[in-house]
mmCIF file of C-alpha atoms in Angstrom:
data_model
loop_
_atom_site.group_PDB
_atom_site.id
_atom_site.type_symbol
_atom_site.label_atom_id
_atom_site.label_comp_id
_atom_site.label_asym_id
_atom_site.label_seq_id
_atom_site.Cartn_x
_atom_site.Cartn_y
_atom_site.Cartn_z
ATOM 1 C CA UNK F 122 22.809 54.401 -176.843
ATOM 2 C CA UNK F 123 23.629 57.843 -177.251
ATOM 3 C CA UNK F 124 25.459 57.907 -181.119
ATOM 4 C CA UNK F 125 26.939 61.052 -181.536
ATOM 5 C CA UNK F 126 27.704 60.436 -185.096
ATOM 6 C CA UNK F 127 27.803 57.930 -188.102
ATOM 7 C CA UNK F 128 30.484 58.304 -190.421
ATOM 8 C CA UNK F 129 29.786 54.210 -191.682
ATOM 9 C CA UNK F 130 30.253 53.573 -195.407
ATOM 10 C CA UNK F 131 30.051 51.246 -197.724
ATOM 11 C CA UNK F 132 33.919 49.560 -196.685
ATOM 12 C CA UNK F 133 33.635 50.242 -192.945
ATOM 13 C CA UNK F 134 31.303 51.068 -190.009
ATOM 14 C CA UNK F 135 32.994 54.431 -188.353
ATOM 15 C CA UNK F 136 30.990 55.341 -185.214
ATOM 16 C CA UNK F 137 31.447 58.456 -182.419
ATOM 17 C CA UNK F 138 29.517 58.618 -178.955
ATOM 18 C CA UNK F 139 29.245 60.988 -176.568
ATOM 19 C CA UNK F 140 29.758 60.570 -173.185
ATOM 20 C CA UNK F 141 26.121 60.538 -171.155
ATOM 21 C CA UNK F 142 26.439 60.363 -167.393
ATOM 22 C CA UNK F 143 23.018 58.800 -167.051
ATOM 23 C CA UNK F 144 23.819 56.340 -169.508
ATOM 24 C CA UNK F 145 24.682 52.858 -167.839
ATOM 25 C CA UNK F 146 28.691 51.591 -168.479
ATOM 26 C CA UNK F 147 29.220 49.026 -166.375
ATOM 27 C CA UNK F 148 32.472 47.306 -166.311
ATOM 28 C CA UNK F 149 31.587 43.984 -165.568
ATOM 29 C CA UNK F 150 28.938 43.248 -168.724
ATOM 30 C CA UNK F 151 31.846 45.374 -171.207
ATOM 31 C CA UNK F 152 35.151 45.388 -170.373
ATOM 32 C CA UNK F 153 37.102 41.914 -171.175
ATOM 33 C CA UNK F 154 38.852 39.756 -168.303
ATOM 34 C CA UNK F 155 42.179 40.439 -170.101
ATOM 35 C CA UNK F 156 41.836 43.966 -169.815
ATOM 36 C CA UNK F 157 39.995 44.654 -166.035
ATOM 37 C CA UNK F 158 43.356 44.978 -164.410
ATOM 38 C CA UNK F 159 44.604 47.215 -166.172
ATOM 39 C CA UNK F 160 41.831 49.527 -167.140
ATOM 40 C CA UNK F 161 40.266 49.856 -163.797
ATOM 41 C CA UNK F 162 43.290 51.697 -162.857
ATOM 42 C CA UNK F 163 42.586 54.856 -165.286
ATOM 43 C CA UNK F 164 41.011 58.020 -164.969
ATOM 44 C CA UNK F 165 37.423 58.287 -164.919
ATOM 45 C CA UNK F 166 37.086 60.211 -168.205
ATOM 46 C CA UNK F 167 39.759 56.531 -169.775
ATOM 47 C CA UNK F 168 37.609 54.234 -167.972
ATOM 48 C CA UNK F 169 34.689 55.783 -169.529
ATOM 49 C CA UNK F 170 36.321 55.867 -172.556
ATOM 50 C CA UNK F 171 37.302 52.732 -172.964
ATOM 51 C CA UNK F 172 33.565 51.491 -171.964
ATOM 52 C CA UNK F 173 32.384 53.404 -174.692
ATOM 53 C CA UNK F 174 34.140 51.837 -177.255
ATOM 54 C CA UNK F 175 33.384 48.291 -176.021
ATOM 55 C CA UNK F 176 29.486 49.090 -176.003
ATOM 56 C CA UNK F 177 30.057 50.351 -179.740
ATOM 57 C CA UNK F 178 31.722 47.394 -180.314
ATOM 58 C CA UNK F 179 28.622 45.148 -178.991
ATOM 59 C CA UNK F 180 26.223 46.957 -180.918
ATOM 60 C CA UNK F 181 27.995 45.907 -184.558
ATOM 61 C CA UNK F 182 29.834 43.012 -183.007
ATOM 62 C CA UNK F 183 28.435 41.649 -180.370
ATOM 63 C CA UNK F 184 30.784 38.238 -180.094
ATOM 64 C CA UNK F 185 34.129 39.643 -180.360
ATOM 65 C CA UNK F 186 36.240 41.346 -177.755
ATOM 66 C CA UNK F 187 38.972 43.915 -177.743
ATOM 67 C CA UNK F 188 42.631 43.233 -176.970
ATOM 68 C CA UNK F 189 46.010 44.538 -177.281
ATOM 69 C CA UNK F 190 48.982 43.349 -178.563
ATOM 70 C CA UNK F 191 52.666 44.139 -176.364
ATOM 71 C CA UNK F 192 52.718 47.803 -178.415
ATOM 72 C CA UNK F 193 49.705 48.451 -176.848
ATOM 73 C CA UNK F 194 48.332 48.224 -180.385
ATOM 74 C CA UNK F 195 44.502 46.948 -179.659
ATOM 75 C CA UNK F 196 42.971 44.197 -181.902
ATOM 76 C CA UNK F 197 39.393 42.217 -182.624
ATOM 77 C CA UNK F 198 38.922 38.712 -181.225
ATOM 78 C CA UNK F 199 37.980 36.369 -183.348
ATOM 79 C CA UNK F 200 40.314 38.414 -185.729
ATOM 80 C CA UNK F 201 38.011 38.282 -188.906
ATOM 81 C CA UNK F 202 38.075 42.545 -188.862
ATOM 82 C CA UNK F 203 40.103 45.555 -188.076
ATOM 83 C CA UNK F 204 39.637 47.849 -185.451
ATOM 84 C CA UNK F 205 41.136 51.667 -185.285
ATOM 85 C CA UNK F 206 39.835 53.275 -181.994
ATOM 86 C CA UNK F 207 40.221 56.982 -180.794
ATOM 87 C CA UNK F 208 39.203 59.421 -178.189
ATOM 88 C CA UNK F 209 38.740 63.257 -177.134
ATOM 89 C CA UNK F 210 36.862 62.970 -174.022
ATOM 90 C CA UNK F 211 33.738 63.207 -174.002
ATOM 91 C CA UNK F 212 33.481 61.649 -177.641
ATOM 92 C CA UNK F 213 35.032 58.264 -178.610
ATOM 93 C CA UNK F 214 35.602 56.909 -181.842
ATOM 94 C CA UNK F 215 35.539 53.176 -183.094
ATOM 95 C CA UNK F 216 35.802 51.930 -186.632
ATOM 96 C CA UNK F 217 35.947 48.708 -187.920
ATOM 97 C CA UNK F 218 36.274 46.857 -191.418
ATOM 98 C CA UNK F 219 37.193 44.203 -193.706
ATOM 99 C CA UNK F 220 40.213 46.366 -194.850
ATOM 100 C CA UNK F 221 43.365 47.815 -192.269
ATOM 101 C CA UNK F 222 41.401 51.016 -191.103
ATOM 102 C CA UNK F 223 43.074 53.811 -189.112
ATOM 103 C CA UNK F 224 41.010 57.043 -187.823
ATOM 104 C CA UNK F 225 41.932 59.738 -185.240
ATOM 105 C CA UNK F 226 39.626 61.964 -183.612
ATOM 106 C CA UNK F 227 41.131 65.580 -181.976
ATOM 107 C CA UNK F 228 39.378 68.390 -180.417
ATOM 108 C CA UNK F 229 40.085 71.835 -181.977
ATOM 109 C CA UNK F 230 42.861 73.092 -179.481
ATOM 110 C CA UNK F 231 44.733 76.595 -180.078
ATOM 111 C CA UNK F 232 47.689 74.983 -178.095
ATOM 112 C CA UNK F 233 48.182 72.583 -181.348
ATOM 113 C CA UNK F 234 50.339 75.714 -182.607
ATOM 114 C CA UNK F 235 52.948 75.558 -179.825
ATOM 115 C CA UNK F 236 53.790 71.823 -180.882
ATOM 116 C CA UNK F 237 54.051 72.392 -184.800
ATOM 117 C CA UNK F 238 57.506 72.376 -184.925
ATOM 118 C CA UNK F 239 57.216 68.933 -183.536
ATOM 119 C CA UNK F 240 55.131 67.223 -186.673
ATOM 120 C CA UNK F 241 55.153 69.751 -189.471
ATOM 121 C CA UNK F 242 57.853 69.610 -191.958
ATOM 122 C CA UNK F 243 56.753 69.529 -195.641
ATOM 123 C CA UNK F 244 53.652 70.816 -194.794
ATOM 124 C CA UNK F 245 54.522 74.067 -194.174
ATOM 125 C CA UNK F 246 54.926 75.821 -197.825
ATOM 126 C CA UNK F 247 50.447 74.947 -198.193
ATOM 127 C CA UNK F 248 49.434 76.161 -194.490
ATOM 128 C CA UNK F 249 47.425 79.117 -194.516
ATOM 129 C CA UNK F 250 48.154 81.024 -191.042
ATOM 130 C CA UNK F 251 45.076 82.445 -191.230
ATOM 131 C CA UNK F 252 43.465 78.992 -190.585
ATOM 132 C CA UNK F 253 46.250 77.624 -188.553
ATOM 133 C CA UNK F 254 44.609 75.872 -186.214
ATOM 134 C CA UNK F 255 42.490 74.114 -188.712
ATOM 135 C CA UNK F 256 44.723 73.206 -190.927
ATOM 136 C CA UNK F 257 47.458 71.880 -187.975
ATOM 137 C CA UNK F 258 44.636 69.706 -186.090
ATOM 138 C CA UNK F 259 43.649 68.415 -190.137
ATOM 139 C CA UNK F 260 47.166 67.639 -190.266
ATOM 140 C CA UNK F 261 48.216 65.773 -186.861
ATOM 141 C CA UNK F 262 44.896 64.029 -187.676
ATOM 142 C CA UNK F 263 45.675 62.578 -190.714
ATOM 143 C CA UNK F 264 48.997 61.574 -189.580
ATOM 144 C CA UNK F 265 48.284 59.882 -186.365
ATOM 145 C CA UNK F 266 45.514 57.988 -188.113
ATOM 146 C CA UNK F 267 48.125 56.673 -190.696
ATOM 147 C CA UNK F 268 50.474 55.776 -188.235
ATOM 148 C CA UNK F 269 47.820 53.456 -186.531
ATOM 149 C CA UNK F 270 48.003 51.441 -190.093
ATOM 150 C CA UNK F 271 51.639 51.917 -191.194
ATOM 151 C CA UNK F 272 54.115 52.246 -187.990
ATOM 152 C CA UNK F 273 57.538 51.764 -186.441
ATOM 153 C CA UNK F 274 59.145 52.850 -183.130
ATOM 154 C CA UNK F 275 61.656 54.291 -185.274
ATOM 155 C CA UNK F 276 59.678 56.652 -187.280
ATOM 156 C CA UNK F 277 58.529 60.683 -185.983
ATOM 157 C CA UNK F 278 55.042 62.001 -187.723
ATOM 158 C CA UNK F 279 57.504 64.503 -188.610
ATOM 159 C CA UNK F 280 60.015 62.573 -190.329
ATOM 160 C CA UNK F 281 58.284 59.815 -191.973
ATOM 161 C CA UNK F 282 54.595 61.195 -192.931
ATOM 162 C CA UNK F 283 53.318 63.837 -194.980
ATOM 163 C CA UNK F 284 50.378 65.364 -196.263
ATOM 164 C CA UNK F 285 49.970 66.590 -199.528
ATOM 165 C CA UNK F 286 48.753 70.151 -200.491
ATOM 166 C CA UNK F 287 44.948 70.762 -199.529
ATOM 167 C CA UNK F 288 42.012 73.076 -199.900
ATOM 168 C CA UNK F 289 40.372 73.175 -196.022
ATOM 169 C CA UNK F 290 36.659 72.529 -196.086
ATOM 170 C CA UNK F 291 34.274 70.997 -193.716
ATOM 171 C CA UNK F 292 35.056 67.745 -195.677
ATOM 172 C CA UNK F 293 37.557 66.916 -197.576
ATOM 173 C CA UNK F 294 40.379 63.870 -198.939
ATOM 174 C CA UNK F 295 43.727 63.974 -199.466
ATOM 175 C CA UNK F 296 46.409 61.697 -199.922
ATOM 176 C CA UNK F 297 49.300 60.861 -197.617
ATOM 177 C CA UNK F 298 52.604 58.959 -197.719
ATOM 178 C CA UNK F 299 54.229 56.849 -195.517
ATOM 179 C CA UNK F 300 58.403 57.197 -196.190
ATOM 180 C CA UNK F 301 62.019 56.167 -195.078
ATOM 181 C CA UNK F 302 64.801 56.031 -197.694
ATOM 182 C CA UNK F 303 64.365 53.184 -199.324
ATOM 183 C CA UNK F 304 60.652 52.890 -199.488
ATOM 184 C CA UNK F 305 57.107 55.417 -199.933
ATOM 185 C CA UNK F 306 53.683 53.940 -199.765
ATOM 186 C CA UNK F 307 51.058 56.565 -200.792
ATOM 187 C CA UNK F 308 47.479 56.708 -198.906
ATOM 188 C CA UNK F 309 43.875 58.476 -199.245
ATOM 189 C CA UNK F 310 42.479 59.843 -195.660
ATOM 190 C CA UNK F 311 38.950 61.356 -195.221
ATOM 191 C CA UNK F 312 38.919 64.625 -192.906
ATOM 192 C CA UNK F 313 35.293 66.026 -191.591
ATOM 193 C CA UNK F 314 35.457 68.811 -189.305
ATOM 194 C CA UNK F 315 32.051 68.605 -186.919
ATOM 195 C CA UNK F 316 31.167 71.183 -184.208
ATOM 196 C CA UNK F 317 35.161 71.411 -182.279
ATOM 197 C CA UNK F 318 36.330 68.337 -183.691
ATOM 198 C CA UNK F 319 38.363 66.320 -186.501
ATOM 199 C CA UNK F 320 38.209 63.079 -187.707
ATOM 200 C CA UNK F 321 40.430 61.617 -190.246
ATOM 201 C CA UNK F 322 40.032 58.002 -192.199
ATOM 202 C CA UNK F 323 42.810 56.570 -193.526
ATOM 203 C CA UNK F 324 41.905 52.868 -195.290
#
């Protein structure tokens, strides 16, 4: 199985792969009955994805089976864990605890700059230009990993999430909030930067 990286603690497992051509993913031993219609559809590099994630999944859990709920919103069954699953082809991401759990995975991308307007509102008075692209991809990161745990249709990443002030490192924490006008719930997410990627934690 080729593991691209173990980010596991003591709370959750957090696992990345990367994508092996020669490495068999066969639809038929991975991917759920539910789900063949649909997923058989995608792209390649989706269908791949998606097979990467279930033969993750097998290796911790080898009973239970992905779904998704009418959102799209995908969940473990039996239902005894949480699952938060991402992917930047050709790495995918799965994590999966006792605890809600929400993690994104993004590729550095200079074209992250061109949509900051678009998620970036409180943000802006900490962000060191200099290190734009880092600190944008850190960012959208944290705050589409927090928005797999704490969501509504109504709410924009830029409206309704923030990320506190932060020093950029390889690794790092810093705490988010989740906010409308009548309520705030405050979170801790977990950023590593690895080779051209992100990946935040939020549990």
């Amino acid at each position: 199985m080729p593991l691209y990286r173990d980010f596991s603690d003591d709370v959750a497992t957090i696992l990345i792969w990367k994508y092996d051509e020669s490495e068999e993913l066969d639809p038929e031993k991975l991917l759920e009955p539910e789900n063949q219609h649909k997923v058989l559809d995608y792209h390649p590099n989706k269908i791949a994805e998606v097979l990467m994630v279930r033969k993750m999944l097998k290796s911790v859990l080898p009973d239970h089976k992905i779904l998704y709920k009418e959102n799209g919103e995908p969940y473990l069954f039996p239902s005894d864990h949480y699952i938060s699953v991402s992917h930047s082809f050709p790495l995918a991401a799965l994590a999966i605890s006792e605890n809600k759990i929400g993690i994104d995975l993004e590729k550095r991308k200079e074209k992250i700059t061109k949509i900051r307007h678009k998620f970036i509102l409180h943000e802006d008075f900490f962000i060191d230009n200099s290190q734009e692209v880092d600190f944008l991809t850190a960012i959208w990161c944290v705050k589409e990993a927090l928005y797999k745990i704490h969501h509504s249709k109504h709410w924009s990443l830029k409206k309704h999430y923030d990320v506190l002030p932060f020093d950029l490192k390889q690794e790092f924490c810093v705490k988010s909030r989740v906010y409308d006008p009548d309520n705030e719930d405050f979170f801790n997410a977990k950023v590593s930067f690895f080779g051209d990627y992100c990946l935040a934690i939020v549990d």
